[in-house]
Amino acid sequence: MHFINLVLDISFGFYKEKTQYVINTLKTDYREIMILKLFLEMKDHEIADYLSLNTSTVKTKIHRARKQLKAAF
């Protein structure tokens, strides 16, 4: 059981590190939104309020950033 947890921790650490690296390659506005979304776990409307954007703009940028992230993995 401990071995499985170790493997999961290593795998999660690898993907978290790779995700952080790939996020840093995004355009600044996409990067900012994805950090708020993924690491601070903010909802779309909270991000919109925080950045003074429309919620639809935030959703569009999240969608485009996710496409770039998927392409990188």
mmCIF file with all atom_site columns, C-alpha atoms in Angstrom:
data_model
loop_
_atom_site.group_PDB
_atom_site.id
_atom_site.type_symbol
_atom_site.label_atom_id
_atom_site.label_alt_id
_atom_site.label_comp_id
_atom_site.label_asym_id
_atom_site.label_entity_id
_atom_site.label_seq_id
_atom_site.pdbx_PDB_ins_code
_atom_site.Cartn_x
_atom_site.Cartn_y
_atom_site.Cartn_z
_atom_site.occupancy
_atom_site.B_iso_or_equiv
_atom_site.pdbx_formal_charge
_atom_site.auth_seq_id
_atom_site.auth_comp_id
_atom_site.auth_asym_id
_atom_site.auth_atom_id
_atom_site.pdbx_PDB_model_num
ATOM 1  C CA . MET A 1 1  ? 0.000   0.000  0.000   1.00 0.00 ? 1  MET A CA 1
ATOM 2  C CA . HIS A 1 2  ? 2.820   2.445  0.803   1.00 0.00 ? 2  HIS A CA 1
ATOM 3  C CA . PHE A 1 3  ? 4.457   1.754  -2.558  1.00 0.00 ? 3  PHE A CA 1
ATOM 4  C CA . ILE A 1 4  ? 1.250   2.724  -4.385  1.00 0.00 ? 4  ILE A CA 1
ATOM 5  C CA . ASN A 1 5  ? 1.065   5.991  -2.447  1.00 0.00 ? 5  ASN A CA 1
ATOM 6  C CA . LEU A 1 6  ? 4.703   6.709  -3.274  1.00 0.00 ? 6  LEU A CA 1
ATOM 7  C CA . VAL A 1 7  ? 4.106   6.081  -6.977  1.00 0.00 ? 7  VAL A CA 1
ATOM 8  C CA . LEU A 1 8  ? 1.004   8.300  -6.919  1.00 0.00 ? 8  LEU A CA 1
ATOM 9  C CA . ASP A 1 9  ? 2.916   11.067 -5.124  1.00 0.00 ? 9  ASP A CA 1
ATOM 10 C CA . ILE A 1 10 ? 5.734   10.896 -7.668  1.00 0.00 ? 10 ILE A CA 1
ATOM 11 C CA . SER A 1 11 ? 3.284   10.864 -10.594 1.00 0.00 ? 11 SER A CA 1
ATOM 12 C CA . PHE A 1 12 ? 1.288   13.761 -9.181  1.00 0.00 ? 12 PHE A CA 1
ATOM 13 C CA . GLY A 1 13 ? 4.484   15.714 -8.524  1.00 0.00 ? 13 GLY A CA 1
ATOM 14 C CA . PHE A 1 14 ? 5.638   15.155 -12.103 1.00 0.00 ? 14 PHE A CA 1
ATOM 15 C CA . TYR A 1 15 ? 2.348   16.321 -13.595 1.00 0.00 ? 15 TYR A CA 1
ATOM 16 C CA . LYS A 1 16 ? 2.097   19.279 -11.228 1.00 0.00 ? 16 LYS A CA 1
ATOM 17 C CA . GLU A 1 17 ? 5.639   20.344 -12.167 1.00 0.00 ? 17 GLU A CA 1
ATOM 18 C CA . LYS A 1 18 ? 4.958   19.872 -15.878 1.00 0.00 ? 18 LYS A CA 1
ATOM 19 C CA . THR A 1 19 ? 1.669   21.786 -15.555 1.00 0.00 ? 19 THR A CA 1
ATOM 20 C CA . GLN A 1 20 ? 3.451   24.681 -13.858 1.00 0.00 ? 20 GLN A CA 1
ATOM 21 C CA . TYR A 1 21 ? 6.105   24.678 -16.597 1.00 0.00 ? 21 TYR A CA 1
ATOM 22 C CA . VAL A 1 22 ? 3.518   24.639 -19.385 1.00 0.00 ? 22 VAL A CA 1
ATOM 23 C CA . ILE A 1 23 ? 1.423   27.340 -17.709 1.00 0.00 ? 23 ILE A CA 1
ATOM 24 C CA . ASN A 1 24 ? 4.520   29.540 -17.668 1.00 0.00 ? 24 ASN A CA 1
ATOM 25 C CA . THR A 1 25 ? 4.707   29.227 -21.463 1.00 0.00 ? 25 THR A CA 1
ATOM 26 C CA . LEU A 1 26 ? 1.172   30.599 -21.937 1.00 0.00 ? 26 LEU A CA 1
ATOM 27 C CA . LYS A 1 27 ? 0.510   34.194 -22.913 1.00 0.00 ? 27 LYS A CA 1
ATOM 28 C CA . THR A 1 28 ? 0.347   36.450 -19.855 1.00 0.00 ? 28 THR A CA 1
ATOM 29 C CA . ASP A 1 29 ? -3.439  36.891 -19.810 1.00 0.00 ? 29 ASP A CA 1
ATOM 30 C CA . TYR A 1 30 ? -4.021  33.129 -20.200 1.00 0.00 ? 30 TYR A CA 1
ATOM 31 C CA . ARG A 1 31 ? -1.379  32.335 -17.587 1.00 0.00 ? 31 ARG A CA 1
ATOM 32 C CA . GLU A 1 32 ? -2.896  34.716 -15.060 1.00 0.00 ? 32 GLU A CA 1
ATOM 33 C CA . ILE A 1 33 ? -6.372  33.247 -15.484 1.00 0.00 ? 33 ILE A CA 1
ATOM 34 C CA . MET A 1 34 ? -5.166  29.631 -15.310 1.00 0.00 ? 34 MET A CA 1
ATOM 35 C CA . ILE A 1 35 ? -3.188  30.285 -12.125 1.00 0.00 ? 35 ILE A CA 1
ATOM 36 C CA . LEU A 1 36 ? -6.310  31.744 -10.530 1.00 0.00 ? 36 LEU A CA 1
ATOM 37 C CA . LYS A 1 37 ? -8.410  28.828 -11.820 1.00 0.00 ? 37 LYS A CA 1
ATOM 38 C CA . LEU A 1 38 ? -6.115  25.870 -11.145 1.00 0.00 ? 38 LEU A CA 1
ATOM 39 C CA . PHE A 1 39 ? -4.008  26.850 -8.168  1.00 0.00 ? 39 PHE A CA 1
ATOM 40 C CA . LEU A 1 40 ? -6.269  29.267 -6.293  1.00 0.00 ? 40 LEU A CA 1
ATOM 41 C CA . GLU A 1 41 ? -9.392  27.312 -7.339  1.00 0.00 ? 41 GLU A CA 1
ATOM 42 C CA . MET A 1 42 ? -11.384 30.443 -8.116  1.00 0.00 ? 42 MET A CA 1
ATOM 43 C CA . LYS A 1 43 ? -14.676 30.174 -9.970  1.00 0.00 ? 43 LYS A CA 1
ATOM 44 C CA . ASP A 1 44 ? -15.063 31.820 -13.374 1.00 0.00 ? 44 ASP A CA 1
ATOM 45 C CA . HIS A 1 45 ? -17.227 34.651 -12.046 1.00 0.00 ? 45 HIS A CA 1
ATOM 46 C CA . GLU A 1 46 ? -14.723 35.295 -9.223  1.00 0.00 ? 46 GLU A CA 1
ATOM 47 C CA . ILE A 1 47 ? -11.898 35.551 -11.748 1.00 0.00 ? 47 ILE A CA 1
ATOM 48 C CA . ALA A 1 48 ? -14.002 37.911 -13.857 1.00 0.00 ? 48 ALA A CA 1
ATOM 49 C CA . ASP A 1 49 ? -14.676 40.147 -10.851 1.00 0.00 ? 49 ASP A CA 1
ATOM 50 C CA . TYR A 1 50 ? -11.037 40.056 -9.752  1.00 0.00 ? 50 TYR A CA 1
ATOM 51 C CA . LEU A 1 51 ? -9.707  40.965 -13.221 1.00 0.00 ? 51 LEU A CA 1
ATOM 52 C CA . SER A 1 52 ? -12.596 43.286 -14.138 1.00 0.00 ? 52 SER A CA 1
ATOM 53 C CA . LEU A 1 53 ? -13.539 41.168 -17.155 1.00 0.00 ? 53 LEU A CA 1
ATOM 54 C CA . ASN A 1 54 ? -16.783 39.705 -18.450 1.00 0.00 ? 54 ASN A CA 1
ATOM 55 C CA . THR A 1 55 ? -17.417 36.139 -17.330 1.00 0.00 ? 55 THR A CA 1
ATOM 56 C CA . SER A 1 56 ? -17.755 35.096 -20.984 1.00 0.00 ? 56 SER A CA 1
ATOM 57 C CA . THR A 1 57 ? -14.278 36.527 -21.701 1.00 0.00 ? 57 THR A CA 1
ATOM 58 C CA . VAL A 1 58 ? -12.834 34.530 -18.809 1.00 0.00 ? 58 VAL A CA 1
ATOM 59 C CA . LYS A 1 59 ? -14.516 31.334 -20.036 1.00 0.00 ? 59 LYS A CA 1
ATOM 60 C CA . THR A 1 60 ? -13.157 31.879 -23.545 1.00 0.00 ? 60 THR A CA 1
ATOM 61 C CA . LYS A 1 61 ? -9.617  32.439 -22.267 1.00 0.00 ? 61 LYS A CA 1
ATOM 62 C CA . ILE A 1 62 ? -9.848  29.349 -20.029 1.00 0.00 ? 62 ILE A CA 1
ATOM 63 C CA . HIS A 1 63 ? -11.004 27.274 -23.008 1.00 0.00 ? 63 HIS A CA 1
ATOM 64 C CA . ARG A 1 64 ? -8.163  28.541 -25.219 1.00 0.00 ? 64 ARG A CA 1
ATOM 65 C CA . ALA A 1 65 ? -5.565  28.053 -22.476 1.00 0.00 ? 65 ALA A CA 1
ATOM 66 C CA . ARG A 1 66 ? -6.759  24.493 -21.837 1.00 0.00 ? 66 ARG A CA 1
ATOM 67 C CA . LYS A 1 67 ? -6.396  23.698 -25.534 1.00 0.00 ? 67 LYS A CA 1
ATOM 68 C CA . GLN A 1 68 ? -2.788  24.885 -25.374 1.00 0.00 ? 68 GLN A CA 1
ATOM 69 C CA . LEU A 1 69 ? -2.181  22.889 -22.182 1.00 0.00 ? 69 LEU A CA 1
ATOM 70 C CA . LYS A 1 70 ? -3.626  19.717 -23.720 1.00 0.00 ? 70 LYS A CA 1
ATOM 71 C CA . ALA A 1 71 ? -1.433  20.155 -26.798 1.00 0.00 ? 71 ALA A CA 1
ATOM 72 C CA . ALA A 1 72 ? 1.639   20.438 -24.555 1.00 0.00 ? 72 ALA A CA 1
ATOM 73 C CA . PHE A 1 73 ? 0.882   17.148 -22.757 1.00 0.00 ? 73 PHE A CA 1
#
